[in-house]
Tab-separated table of C-alpha atoms in Angstrom:
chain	number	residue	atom	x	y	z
V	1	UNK	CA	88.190	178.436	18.229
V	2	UNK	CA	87.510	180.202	21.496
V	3	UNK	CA	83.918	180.651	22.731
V	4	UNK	CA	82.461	182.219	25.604
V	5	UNK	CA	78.803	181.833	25.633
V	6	UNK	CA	77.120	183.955	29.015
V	7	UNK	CA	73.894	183.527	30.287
V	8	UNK	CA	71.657	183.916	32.868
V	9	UNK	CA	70.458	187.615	32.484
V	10	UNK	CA	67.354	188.943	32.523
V	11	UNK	CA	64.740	191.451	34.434
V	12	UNK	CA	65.121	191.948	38.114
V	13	UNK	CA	63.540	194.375	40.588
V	14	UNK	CA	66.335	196.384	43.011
V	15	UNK	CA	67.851	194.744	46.154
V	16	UNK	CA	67.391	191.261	44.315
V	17	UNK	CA	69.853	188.720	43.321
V	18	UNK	CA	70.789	187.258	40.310
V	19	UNK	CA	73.876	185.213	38.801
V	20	UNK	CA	75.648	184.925	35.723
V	21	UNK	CA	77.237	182.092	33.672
V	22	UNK	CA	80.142	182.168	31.105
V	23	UNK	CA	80.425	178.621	29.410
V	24	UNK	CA	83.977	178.894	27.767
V	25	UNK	CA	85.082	176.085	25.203
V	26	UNK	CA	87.792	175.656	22.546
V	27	UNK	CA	90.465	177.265	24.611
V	28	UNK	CA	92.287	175.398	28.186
V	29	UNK	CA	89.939	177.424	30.254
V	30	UNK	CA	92.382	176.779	33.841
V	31	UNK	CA	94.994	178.240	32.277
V	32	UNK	CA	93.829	181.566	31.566
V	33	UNK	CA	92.147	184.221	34.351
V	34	UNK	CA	88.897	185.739	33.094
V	35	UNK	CA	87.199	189.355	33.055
V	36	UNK	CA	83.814	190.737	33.411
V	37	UNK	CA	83.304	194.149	31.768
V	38	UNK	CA	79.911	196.133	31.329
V	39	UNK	CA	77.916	198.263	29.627
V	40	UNK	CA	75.112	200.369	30.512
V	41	UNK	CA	72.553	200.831	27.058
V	42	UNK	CA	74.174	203.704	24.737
V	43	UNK	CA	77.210	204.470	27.490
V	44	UNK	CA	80.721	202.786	27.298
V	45	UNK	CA	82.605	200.203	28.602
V	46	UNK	CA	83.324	199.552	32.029
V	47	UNK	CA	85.643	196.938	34.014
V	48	UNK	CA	83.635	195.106	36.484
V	49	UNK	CA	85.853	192.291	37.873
V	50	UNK	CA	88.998	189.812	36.855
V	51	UNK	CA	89.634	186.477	38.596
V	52	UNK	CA	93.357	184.851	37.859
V	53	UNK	CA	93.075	181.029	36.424
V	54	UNK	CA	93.061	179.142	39.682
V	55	UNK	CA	90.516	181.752	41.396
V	56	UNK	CA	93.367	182.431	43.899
V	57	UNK	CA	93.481	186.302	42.937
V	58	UNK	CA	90.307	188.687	42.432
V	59	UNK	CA	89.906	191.968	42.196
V	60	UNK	CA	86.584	194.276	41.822
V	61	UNK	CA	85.717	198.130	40.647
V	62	UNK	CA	84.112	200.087	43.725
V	63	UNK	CA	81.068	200.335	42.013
V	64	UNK	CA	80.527	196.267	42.688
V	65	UNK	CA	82.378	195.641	45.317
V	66	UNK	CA	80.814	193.773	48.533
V	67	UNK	CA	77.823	193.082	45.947
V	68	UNK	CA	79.208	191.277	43.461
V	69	UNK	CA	81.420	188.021	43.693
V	70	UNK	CA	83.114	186.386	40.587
V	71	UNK	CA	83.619	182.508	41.099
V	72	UNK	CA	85.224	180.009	38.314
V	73	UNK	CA	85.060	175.836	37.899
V	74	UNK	CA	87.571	174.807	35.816
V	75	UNK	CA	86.708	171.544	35.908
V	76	UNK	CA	83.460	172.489	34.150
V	77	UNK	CA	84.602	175.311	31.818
V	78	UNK	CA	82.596	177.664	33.820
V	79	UNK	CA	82.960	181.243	35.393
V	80	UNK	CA	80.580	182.785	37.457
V	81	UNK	CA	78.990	186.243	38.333
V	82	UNK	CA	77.227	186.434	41.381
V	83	UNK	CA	75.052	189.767	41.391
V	84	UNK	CA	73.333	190.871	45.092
V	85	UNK	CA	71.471	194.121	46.333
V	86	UNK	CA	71.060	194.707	42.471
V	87	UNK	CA	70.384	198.714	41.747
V	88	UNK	CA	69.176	200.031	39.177
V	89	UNK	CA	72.480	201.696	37.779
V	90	UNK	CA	73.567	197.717	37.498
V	91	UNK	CA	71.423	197.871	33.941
V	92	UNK	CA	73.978	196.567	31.535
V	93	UNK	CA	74.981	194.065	28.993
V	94	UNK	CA	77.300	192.091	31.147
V	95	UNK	CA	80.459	190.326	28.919
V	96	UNK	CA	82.998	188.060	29.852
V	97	UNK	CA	86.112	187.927	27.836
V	98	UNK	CA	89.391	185.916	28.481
V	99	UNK	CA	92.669	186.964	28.906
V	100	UNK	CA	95.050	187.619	26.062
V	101	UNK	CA	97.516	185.062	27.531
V	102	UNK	CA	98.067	183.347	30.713
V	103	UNK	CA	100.663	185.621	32.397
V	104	UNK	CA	100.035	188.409	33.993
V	105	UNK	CA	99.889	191.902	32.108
V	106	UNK	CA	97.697	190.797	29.217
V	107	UNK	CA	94.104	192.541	28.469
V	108	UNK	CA	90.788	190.474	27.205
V	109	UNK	CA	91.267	189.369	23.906
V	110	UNK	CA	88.046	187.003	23.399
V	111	UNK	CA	85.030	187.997	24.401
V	112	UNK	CA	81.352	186.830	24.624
V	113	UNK	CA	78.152	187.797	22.862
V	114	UNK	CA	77.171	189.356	26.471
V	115	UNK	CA	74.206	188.869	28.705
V	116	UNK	CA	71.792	191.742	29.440
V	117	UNK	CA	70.331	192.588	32.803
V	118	UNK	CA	67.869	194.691	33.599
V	119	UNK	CA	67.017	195.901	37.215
V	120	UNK	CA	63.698	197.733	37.357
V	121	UNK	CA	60.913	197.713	39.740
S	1	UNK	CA	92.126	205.285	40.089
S	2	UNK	CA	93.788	205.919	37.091
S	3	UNK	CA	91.642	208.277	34.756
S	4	UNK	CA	91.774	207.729	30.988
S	5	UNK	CA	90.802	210.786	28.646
S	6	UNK	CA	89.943	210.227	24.900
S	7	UNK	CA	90.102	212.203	22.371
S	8	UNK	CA	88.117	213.737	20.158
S	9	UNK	CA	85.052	212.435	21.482
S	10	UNK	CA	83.620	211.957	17.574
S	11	UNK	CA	85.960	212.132	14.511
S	12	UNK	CA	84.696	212.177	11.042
S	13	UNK	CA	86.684	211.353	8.163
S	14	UNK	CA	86.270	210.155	4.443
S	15	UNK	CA	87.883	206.555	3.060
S	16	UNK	CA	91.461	206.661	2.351
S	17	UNK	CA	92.309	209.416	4.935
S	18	UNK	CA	94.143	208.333	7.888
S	19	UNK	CA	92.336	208.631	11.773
S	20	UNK	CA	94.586	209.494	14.807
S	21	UNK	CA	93.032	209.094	18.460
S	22	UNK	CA	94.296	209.909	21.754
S	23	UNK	CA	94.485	208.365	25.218
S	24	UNK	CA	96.050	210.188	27.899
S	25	UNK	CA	96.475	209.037	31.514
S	26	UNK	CA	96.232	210.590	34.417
S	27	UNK	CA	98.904	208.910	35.934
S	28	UNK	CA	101.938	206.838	33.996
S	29	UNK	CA	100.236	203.926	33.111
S	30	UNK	CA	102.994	200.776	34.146
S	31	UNK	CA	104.767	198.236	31.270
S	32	UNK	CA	102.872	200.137	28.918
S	33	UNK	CA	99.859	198.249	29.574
S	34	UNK	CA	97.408	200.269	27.248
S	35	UNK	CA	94.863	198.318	25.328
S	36	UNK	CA	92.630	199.440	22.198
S	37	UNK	CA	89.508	198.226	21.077
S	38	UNK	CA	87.314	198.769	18.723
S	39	UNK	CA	83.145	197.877	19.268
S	40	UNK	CA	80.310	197.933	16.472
S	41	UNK	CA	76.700	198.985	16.854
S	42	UNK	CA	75.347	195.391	18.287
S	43	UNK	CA	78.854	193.298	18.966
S	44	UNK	CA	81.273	192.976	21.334
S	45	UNK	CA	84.180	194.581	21.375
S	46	UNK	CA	87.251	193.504	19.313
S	47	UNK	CA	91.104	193.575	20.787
S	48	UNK	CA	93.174	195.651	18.102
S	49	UNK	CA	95.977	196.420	20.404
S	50	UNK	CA	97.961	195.686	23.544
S	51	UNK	CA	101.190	196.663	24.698
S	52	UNK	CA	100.537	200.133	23.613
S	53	UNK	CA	101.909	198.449	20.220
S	54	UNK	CA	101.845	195.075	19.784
S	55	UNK	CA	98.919	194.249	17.144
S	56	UNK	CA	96.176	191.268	17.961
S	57	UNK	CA	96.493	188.361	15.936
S	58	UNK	CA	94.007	188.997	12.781
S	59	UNK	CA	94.260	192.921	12.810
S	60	UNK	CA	95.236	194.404	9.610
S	61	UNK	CA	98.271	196.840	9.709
S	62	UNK	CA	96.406	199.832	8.726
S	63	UNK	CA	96.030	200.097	12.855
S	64	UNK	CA	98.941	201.154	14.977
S	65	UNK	CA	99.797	202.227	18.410
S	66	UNK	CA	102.137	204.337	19.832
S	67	UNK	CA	102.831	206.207	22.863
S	68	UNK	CA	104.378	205.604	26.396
S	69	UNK	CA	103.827	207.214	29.907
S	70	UNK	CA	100.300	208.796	30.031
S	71	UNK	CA	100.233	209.316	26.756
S	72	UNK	CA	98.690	207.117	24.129
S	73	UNK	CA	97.440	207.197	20.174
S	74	UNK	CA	95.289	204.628	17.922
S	75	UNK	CA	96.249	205.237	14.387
S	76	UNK	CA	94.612	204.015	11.528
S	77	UNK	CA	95.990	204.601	8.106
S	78	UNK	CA	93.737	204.589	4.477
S	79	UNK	CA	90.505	204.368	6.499
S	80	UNK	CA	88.002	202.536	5.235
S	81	UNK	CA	84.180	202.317	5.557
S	82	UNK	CA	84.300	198.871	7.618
S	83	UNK	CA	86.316	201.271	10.176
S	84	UNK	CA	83.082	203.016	11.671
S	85	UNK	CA	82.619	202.255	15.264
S	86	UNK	CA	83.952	203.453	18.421
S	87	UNK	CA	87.138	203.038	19.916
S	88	UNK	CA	88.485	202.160	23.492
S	89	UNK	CA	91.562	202.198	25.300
S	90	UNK	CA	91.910	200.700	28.367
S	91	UNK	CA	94.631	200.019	30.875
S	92	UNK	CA	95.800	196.862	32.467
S	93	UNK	CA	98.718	197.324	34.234
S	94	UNK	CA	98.326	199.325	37.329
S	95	UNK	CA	96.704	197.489	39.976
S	96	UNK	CA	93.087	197.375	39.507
S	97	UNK	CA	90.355	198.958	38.521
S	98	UNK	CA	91.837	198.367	34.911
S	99	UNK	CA	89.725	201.459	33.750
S	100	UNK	CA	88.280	202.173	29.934
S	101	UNK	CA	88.347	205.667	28.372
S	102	UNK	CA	84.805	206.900	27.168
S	103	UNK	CA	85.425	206.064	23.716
S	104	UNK	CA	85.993	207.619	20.532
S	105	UNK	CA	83.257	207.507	17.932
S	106	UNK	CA	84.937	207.206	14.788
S	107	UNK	CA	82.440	208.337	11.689
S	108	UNK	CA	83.674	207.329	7.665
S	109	UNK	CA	81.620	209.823	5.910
């Protein structure tokens, strides 16, 4: 049974840092590449970042990217969101969620309980 | 960027009727690589369909998908009241961003 459990959130004033954990079990993590998707309180969802199962291939929304790096250890079962120069539109309950399948072409089929962070001065 | 556009922004319907909602691109979306999801109050959001078509593993076949191009529909035949939440699509195929529309609100009066 697939899991994704993400931690790490919490309150953080703007232009600080703060990093996010995904502990993924009952699935062969190194196999599969791995979203982050957002969402702001009451608004929708939004894509944030995807990294392919060996970490060789990344790719980030605008609205991240140069802030936000996405990192994986698949020898720990463990993928990674590395938040900087936090702003206050970055309020959001942060999933991750695993790809359907291993190939390419496939959305996130499992996802997390998600991890809510809240940038505020 | 490719734009997604849902529609109607709220539907409400009564158990037993059957929902239609609609995801147009604003450019052809590659491979068909349209996505829907559907998200309760409190809980993340659940994979119905991929491949524009293809059904998730565990979803009942009251939901369907259709549609090809830059144009996209979520059906869901003899609604019932487990069925309230709102709905995504999102695309996957393009390069990224691999955008979400805004989401349908689907109400079972």
């Amino acid at each position: 049974q697939v899991q994704l459990v993400e931690s790490g959130g919490g309150v953080v004033q703007p232009g600080r840092s703060l990093r996010l954990s995904c502990a993924a079990s009952g699935f062969s993590f190194s196999i599969y590449g791995m979203h982050w998707v957002r969402q702001a309180p009451g608004k929708g969802l939004e894509w944030v970042t995807v990294i392919s199962y060996d970490g060789s291939n990344i790719h980030y929304a605008d609205s991240v990217k140069g802030r936000f790096t996405i990192s994986r250890d698949n020898s720990k079962n463990m993928l990674f969101l590395q938040m900087n120069s936090l702003r206050v539109e970055d309020t959001a309950v942060y999933y991750c969620a695993k790809k359907l399948s291993g190939g390419t072409g496939y959305p996130p089929d499992s996802w997390g309980q998600g991890t809510l962070v809240t940038v505020s001065s | 960027e490719i734009v997604l556009t849902q529609s109607p922004d709220t539907l409400s319907l009564s158990p037993g009727e059957r929902a239609t909602l609609s995801c147009r691109a604003s450019q052809r979306i590659s491979n068909n690589y349209l996505a829907w999801f559907q998200q309760k109050p409190g809980q993340a959001p659940r994979l119905l369909i991929y491949g524009a078509s293809s059904r998730a593993t565990g979803i009942p076949d009251r939901f369907s998908g259709s549609g090809s191009g830059t144009d996209f529909t979520l059906t869901i035949s003899r609604l019932e009241p487990e069925d309230s939440a709102v709905y995504y699509c999102q695309q996957y195929g393009n390069s990224p961003p691999y955008t979400f529309g805004q989401g349908t609100k689907l109400e079972i009066k």
